[in-house]
Amino acid sequence: MINRFGVLLASEDPTITHHWLLPETAEIVYGGLASVIVIGALVKFAGPMIKKSFNARTEKIQKELDDAAGAKVTADSDAKNIRAALGDIAGERARMLAEADTQAAAVLNEGRVRITAEVAELEAKAEADLNSARGRSSDELRAEISLLASIATPAVVQATLNDQTKNELIESFISSVGAGR
Amino acid sequence: MSTVKIEAYASALFEIAQADGTLALVEDELFRVARAFESNEQLRNTLSDSTIPADRRQQVAEQLLGAKASNTTTQLVSLVVGSGQVRDLPAIVDSLVKRASSEKQQEVAEVRSAVALSDDQKTRLAAALTKVTGKPVNLKVVIDPSVLGGLVAVVGDEVIDDTVRTRLDQLKTRI
């Protein structure tokens, strides 16, 4: 067989191919053997590593899937808590708003009452001050008139009382006393 | 001075004037002197000033009254001034006038006027006051310019006031 193989090799011109597409037979043989060897080596040596790598990857992916599921559960729980908290917040907000409204109404009402009382007090005080000032002015004016009158009247009367008038006053006195007053 | 002492002085002056036969005149003059003494502070102070010798004060009184009053009146006032009792002259004279009026069954009527009254007015006024009081009155007229006009008569406790001064005071009160 070795001979036949040698003959085969010797009988052909290495520079001329026997087919325009297919390789030479020897190349197929050698190539096939080499491929088998390489593939076998790969299966023997790299296969376990690849398998291990795939297993590790599978485990990692599974773990990530598990983690994602856990995260989803946690997220759902958080979402539920948040929704519950939102509900509480809305209720608290409503309660606080209602309380604030009540307090505001109470403060407003108290303020109205206080301001009304203060305004009434101020009006009463202003009225009293006005009356006092009016009375004071009136009294001062009356006193001034009285003073001026008390000063001026005797002088005016004395100036207008001549002897005839004085005599008439005496006669009037005598007459009225004589008539028994 | 006590009332007894005033009465004693009044009685003495009364006896002197009566003995002199000028009681009516002296009484009237003394009354006017007393009212002038009351209204003139300077005269009061001068005649009652104990730092001035008594004879000097008597001289002043005699000079003031010499031409305006009878000799008896002047001497009586001088007597009171010399005795140092001149501050009580109005009270002494009032007591004297009252006693003289009592002797005549009269009530003293002190009348103040801004101007002098005529004799006719005095007579009619005395008659009118007699009618009002029911007693004869011994009219004593005091010239008092402060009444301004009209008359005010004081008879015992009764006061009849129709002076311009009083009306002005009432007007002032009303104002």
Coordinates of C-alpha atoms in Angstrom, one line a residue:
Chain A
M1 CA 0.0 0.0 0.0
I2 CA 2.9 2.3 0.8
N3 CA 4.1 1.6 -2.6
R4 CA 0.9 2.4 -4.2
F5 CA 0.7 5.5 -2.3
G6 CA 4.2 6.4 -3.4
V7 CA 3.4 5.6 -7.0
L8 CA 0.4 7.7 -6.8
L9 CA 2.4 10.6 -5.5
A10 CA 5.2 10.1 -8.0
S11 CA 3.0 9.7 -11.0
E12 CA 1.4 13.1 -10.7
D13 CA 2.9 16.4 -11.6
P14 CA 2.7 18.6 -8.5
T15 CA 2.3 21.7 -10.5
I16 CA -0.8 20.5 -12.3
T17 CA -4.1 20.0 -10.5
H18 CA -6.5 17.3 -11.6
H19 CA -9.6 19.4 -11.0
W20 CA -10.4 23.0 -11.0
L21 CA -12.4 22.9 -7.8
L22 CA -11.6 19.8 -5.7
P23 CA -8.2 19.6 -3.9
E24 CA -5.8 17.0 -4.5
T25 CA -6.5 13.7 -2.8
A26 CA -3.4 13.8 -0.6
E27 CA -4.4 17.2 0.6
I28 CA -7.8 15.8 1.4
V29 CA -6.2 12.9 3.3
Y30 CA -3.7 15.0 5.2
G31 CA -6.1 17.7 5.8
G32 CA -8.7 15.3 6.9
L33 CA -6.3 13.6 9.3
A34 CA -5.1 16.9 10.6
S35 CA -8.6 18.0 11.1
V36 CA -9.5 14.8 13.0
I37 CA -6.5 15.3 15.2
V38 CA -7.2 18.9 15.9
I39 CA -10.9 18.3 16.5
G40 CA -10.1 15.4 18.7
A41 CA -7.7 17.4 20.7
L42 CA -10.2 20.1 21.0
V43 CA -12.8 17.7 22.2
K44 CA -10.5 16.1 24.6
F45 CA -8.8 19.1 26.1
A46 CA -11.0 22.2 25.4
G47 CA -14.4 20.5 25.6
P48 CA -14.5 20.2 29.4
M49 CA -13.4 23.8 29.8
I50 CA -16.0 25.0 27.4
K51 CA -18.6 22.8 29.1
K52 CA -17.5 24.2 32.5
S53 CA -17.6 27.7 31.1
F54 CA -21.1 27.1 29.7
N55 CA -22.3 25.7 33.0
A56 CA -20.8 28.6 34.9
R57 CA -22.5 31.0 32.5
T58 CA -25.7 29.1 32.9
E59 CA -25.4 29.3 36.6
K60 CA -24.6 33.0 36.4
I61 CA -27.6 33.7 34.2
Q62 CA -29.8 31.6 36.5
K63 CA -28.5 33.5 39.4
E64 CA -29.1 36.8 37.7
L65 CA -32.6 35.5 36.8
D66 CA -33.2 34.6 40.5
D67 CA -31.8 37.9 41.6
A68 CA -34.0 39.7 39.2
A69 CA -37.0 37.7 40.4
G70 CA -36.0 38.6 44.0
A71 CA -35.5 42.2 43.0
K72 CA -38.9 42.2 41.3
V73 CA -40.5 40.8 44.5
T74 CA -38.7 43.4 46.5
A75 CA -39.7 46.1 44.1
D76 CA -43.3 44.9 44.2
S77 CA -43.2 45.0 48.0
D78 CA -41.6 48.5 47.9
A79 CA -44.1 49.6 45.4
K80 CA -46.9 48.3 47.6
N81 CA -45.4 50.0 50.6
I82 CA -45.0 53.2 48.6
R83 CA -48.6 53.0 47.4
A84 CA -49.7 52.4 51.0
A85 CA -47.5 55.3 52.1
L86 CA -48.9 57.4 49.3
G87 CA -52.4 56.6 50.6
D88 CA -51.3 57.5 54.1
I89 CA -49.7 60.7 52.8
A90 CA -52.9 61.6 51.0
G91 CA -54.9 61.0 54.1
E92 CA -52.5 62.9 56.3
R93 CA -52.4 65.7 53.7
A94 CA -56.2 65.8 53.7
R95 CA -56.2 65.7 57.5
M96 CA -53.6 68.4 57.8
L97 CA -55.4 70.6 55.3
A98 CA -58.6 70.1 57.1
E99 CA -56.9 70.9 60.4
A100 CA -55.2 73.9 58.9
D101 CA -58.5 75.1 57.4
T102 CA -60.1 74.7 60.9
Q103 CA -57.3 76.6 62.6
A104 CA -57.3 79.3 59.9
A105 CA -61.1 79.7 60.3
A106 CA -60.7 79.8 64.1
V107 CA -57.8 82.4 63.8
L108 CA -59.8 84.4 61.3
N109 CA -62.9 84.3 63.4
E110 CA -60.9 85.3 66.5
G111 CA -59.2 88.0 64.6
R112 CA -62.5 89.3 63.3
V113 CA -63.9 89.3 66.9
R114 CA -60.8 91.0 68.3
I115 CA -60.6 93.6 65.5
T116 CA -64.3 94.3 65.9
A117 CA -63.8 94.8 69.6
E118 CA -60.7 96.9 69.1
V119 CA -62.5 99.0 66.4
A120 CA -65.5 99.5 68.8
E121 CA -63.1 100.4 71.6
L122 CA -61.2 102.8 69.4
E123 CA -64.5 104.3 68.1
A124 CA -65.7 104.7 71.7
K125 CA -62.4 106.3 72.7
A126 CA -62.4 108.6 69.7
E127 CA -66.0 109.6 70.5
A128 CA -65.1 110.2 74.1
D129 CA -62.1 112.2 73.1
L130 CA -64.2 114.2 70.7
N131 CA -66.8 114.9 73.3
S132 CA -64.2 115.8 75.8
A133 CA -62.4 118.1 73.3
R134 CA -65.7 119.6 72.3
G135 CA -66.7 120.1 75.9
R136 CA -63.3 121.5 76.7
S137 CA -63.4 123.9 73.8
S138 CA -66.9 124.9 74.7
D139 CA -65.9 125.4 78.4
E140 CA -62.8 127.3 77.4
L141 CA -64.8 129.5 75.0
R142 CA -67.5 130.0 77.6
A143 CA -64.8 130.9 80.2
E144 CA -63.2 133.3 77.7
I145 CA -66.5 134.9 76.8
S146 CA -67.3 135.2 80.5
L147 CA -63.9 136.7 81.3
L148 CA -64.2 139.2 78.5
A149 CA -67.8 140.0 79.4
S150 CA -66.9 140.4 83.0
I151 CA -64.1 142.8 82.1
A152 CA -66.0 144.7 79.4
T153 CA -69.5 144.9 80.8
P154 CA -68.8 147.0 83.9
A155 CA -66.7 149.4 81.9
V156 CA -69.4 149.7 79.2
V157 CA -72.2 150.0 81.8
Q158 CA -70.3 152.6 83.8
A159 CA -69.6 154.6 80.7
T160 CA -73.3 154.6 79.8
L161 CA -74.5 155.4 83.3
N162 CA -74.9 159.1 83.4
D163 CA -76.2 161.1 86.4
Q164 CA -79.7 161.0 85.0
T165 CA -79.7 157.3 84.6
K166 CA -78.3 156.8 88.1
N167 CA -81.0 159.1 89.4
E168 CA -83.7 157.2 87.6
L169 CA -82.4 154.0 89.1
I170 CA -82.6 155.5 92.6
E171 CA -86.2 156.7 91.9
S172 CA -87.0 153.2 90.6
F173 CA -85.6 151.7 93.8
I174 CA -87.6 154.0 96.0
S175 CA -90.8 153.4 94.0
S176 CA -90.4 149.6 94.1
V177 CA -89.6 149.6 97.8
G178 CA -92.4 152.0 98.5
A179 CA -94.8 149.8 96.5
G180 CA -93.9 146.9 98.8
R181 CA -91.6 145.2 96.3
Chain B
M1 CA -61.3 145.1 121.5
S2 CA -64.1 143.3 123.4
T3 CA -67.7 144.1 122.8
V4 CA -68.0 145.6 126.3
K5 CA -65.2 148.0 125.6
I6 CA -66.8 148.9 122.2
E7 CA -70.1 149.5 123.9
A8 CA -68.4 151.6 126.5
Y9 CA -66.7 153.8 123.9
A10 CA -69.9 154.1 122.0
S11 CA -71.8 155.0 125.1
A12 CA -69.2 157.7 125.9
L13 CA -69.3 159.2 122.5
F14 CA -73.1 159.1 122.6
E15 CA -73.3 160.9 125.9
I16 CA -70.9 163.6 124.7
A17 CA -72.8 164.2 121.5
Q18 CA -76.1 164.2 123.3
A19 CA -74.8 166.6 125.9
D20 CA -73.5 168.8 123.1
G21 CA -77.0 168.7 121.5
T22 CA -75.6 167.7 118.2
L23 CA -76.3 164.0 118.4
A24 CA -78.1 163.7 115.1
L25 CA -75.4 165.6 113.2
V26 CA -72.5 163.9 115.0
E27 CA -74.1 160.5 114.6
D28 CA -74.4 161.0 110.8
E29 CA -70.9 162.4 110.4
L30 CA -69.4 159.7 112.5
F31 CA -71.2 157.1 110.4
R32 CA -69.7 158.5 107.2
V33 CA -66.2 158.8 108.8
A34 CA -66.5 155.1 109.8
R35 CA -67.4 154.0 106.3
A36 CA -64.6 156.1 104.8
F37 CA -62.2 154.6 107.4
E38 CA -63.4 151.1 106.4
S39 CA -62.8 151.7 102.7
N40 CA -59.5 153.5 102.9
E41 CA -56.6 151.2 103.8
Q42 CA -54.0 154.0 103.8
L43 CA -56.1 156.0 106.2
R44 CA -56.6 153.0 108.4
N45 CA -52.9 152.2 108.5
T46 CA -51.9 155.8 109.2
L47 CA -54.3 156.4 112.0
S48 CA -53.5 153.0 113.7
D49 CA -49.8 153.1 113.2
S50 CA -48.3 152.8 116.7
T51 CA -44.9 154.0 115.5
I52 CA -46.4 157.4 114.9
P53 CA -46.9 159.4 118.1
A54 CA -50.5 159.6 119.2
D55 CA -50.6 163.4 119.0
R56 CA -49.4 163.3 115.5
R57 CA -52.1 160.8 114.5
Q58 CA -54.7 163.0 116.2
Q59 CA -53.4 166.0 114.3
V60 CA -53.8 164.1 111.0
A61 CA -57.4 163.1 111.9
E62 CA -58.2 166.7 112.8
Q63 CA -56.7 168.0 109.6
L64 CA -58.7 165.5 107.5
L65 CA -62.0 166.2 109.2
G66 CA -61.6 169.9 110.1
A67 CA -63.3 171.4 107.1
K68 CA -65.8 168.6 106.5
A69 CA -67.2 167.7 109.9
S70 CA -68.5 169.5 113.0
N71 CA -66.1 170.3 115.8
T72 CA -67.7 167.7 118.1
T73 CA -67.3 165.0 115.5
T74 CA -63.6 165.9 114.9
Q75 CA -62.9 165.9 118.6
L76 CA -64.6 162.5 119.1
V77 CA -62.6 160.9 116.3
S78 CA -59.5 162.5 117.7
L79 CA -60.3 161.0 121.1
V80 CA -60.6 157.5 119.6
V81 CA -57.4 157.9 117.6
G82 CA -55.5 159.2 120.7
S83 CA -56.7 156.2 122.7
G84 CA -55.3 153.8 120.2
Q85 CA -58.6 152.2 119.5
V86 CA -59.1 153.6 116.0
R87 CA -59.2 150.1 114.4
D88 CA -62.5 149.7 116.2
L89 CA -63.9 153.0 115.1
P90 CA -66.4 151.4 112.7
A91 CA -67.7 149.1 115.4
I92 CA -67.9 151.9 117.9
V93 CA -69.7 154.2 115.5
D94 CA -72.1 151.4 114.5
S95 CA -72.9 150.8 118.1
L96 CA -73.4 154.5 118.7
V97 CA -75.7 154.8 115.7
K98 CA -77.7 151.8 116.8
R99 CA -78.1 153.2 120.3
A100 CA -79.1 156.6 118.9
S101 CA -81.7 154.9 116.7
S102 CA -83.0 152.8 119.6
E103 CA -83.4 156.0 121.6
K104 CA -85.6 157.3 118.7
Q105 CA -87.4 153.9 118.3
Q106 CA -85.8 153.6 114.9
E107 CA -84.0 150.9 112.9
V108 CA -80.7 151.7 111.3
A109 CA -81.0 151.6 107.5
E110 CA -77.7 151.6 105.8
V111 CA -78.1 152.6 102.1
R112 CA -75.3 152.6 99.6
S113 CA -75.5 154.6 96.4
A114 CA -73.1 155.6 93.6
V115 CA -74.3 159.2 93.8
A116 CA -75.5 161.4 96.6
L117 CA -79.3 161.4 97.3
S118 CA -81.2 164.5 97.5
D119 CA -83.1 165.4 100.8
D120 CA -86.4 164.6 99.0
Q121 CA -85.1 161.2 97.9
K122 CA -83.8 160.5 101.4
T123 CA -87.2 161.3 102.9
R124 CA -89.1 159.2 100.4
L125 CA -86.6 156.3 100.7
A126 CA -86.9 156.4 104.5
A127 CA -90.6 156.3 104.2
A128 CA -90.5 153.4 101.8
L129 CA -88.1 151.5 104.0
T130 CA -90.3 152.2 107.0
K131 CA -93.2 150.8 105.2
V132 CA -91.3 147.7 104.3
T133 CA -89.8 147.0 107.7
G134 CA -92.7 148.2 109.7
K135 CA -90.4 150.4 111.8
P136 CA -89.2 154.0 111.5
V137 CA -85.7 153.9 110.0
N138 CA -82.7 156.0 110.7
L139 CA -81.4 156.4 107.2
K140 CA -77.6 156.4 106.7
V141 CA -76.5 156.9 103.2
V142 CA -73.0 155.8 102.1
I143 CA -71.6 157.0 98.8
D144 CA -70.0 153.9 97.2
P145 CA -69.1 154.2 93.5
S146 CA -68.5 150.5 93.4
V147 CA -72.3 149.9 93.2
L148 CA -72.3 151.7 89.8
G149 CA -76.0 152.6 90.0
G150 CA -79.1 151.9 92.0
L151 CA -79.3 151.3 95.7
V152 CA -78.7 148.6 98.3
A153 CA -80.4 149.0 101.6
V154 CA -79.5 147.0 104.8
V155 CA -82.1 147.1 107.5
G156 CA -81.3 144.8 110.4
D157 CA -81.0 141.4 108.8
E158 CA -82.8 142.3 105.6
V159 CA -81.0 143.3 102.5
I160 CA -82.7 145.0 99.6
D161 CA -80.3 145.0 96.7
D162 CA -81.1 146.6 93.3
T163 CA -77.7 147.8 92.3
V164 CA -76.1 147.7 88.8
R165 CA -73.1 145.9 90.4
T166 CA -75.3 143.1 91.7
R167 CA -77.1 142.7 88.4
L168 CA -73.7 142.6 86.6
D169 CA -72.5 139.9 89.0
Q170 CA -75.7 137.9 88.4
L171 CA -75.2 138.3 84.6
K172 CA -71.6 137.2 85.0
T173 CA -72.7 134.1 86.9
R174 CA -75.3 133.3 84.3
I175 CA -72.7 133.6 81.6

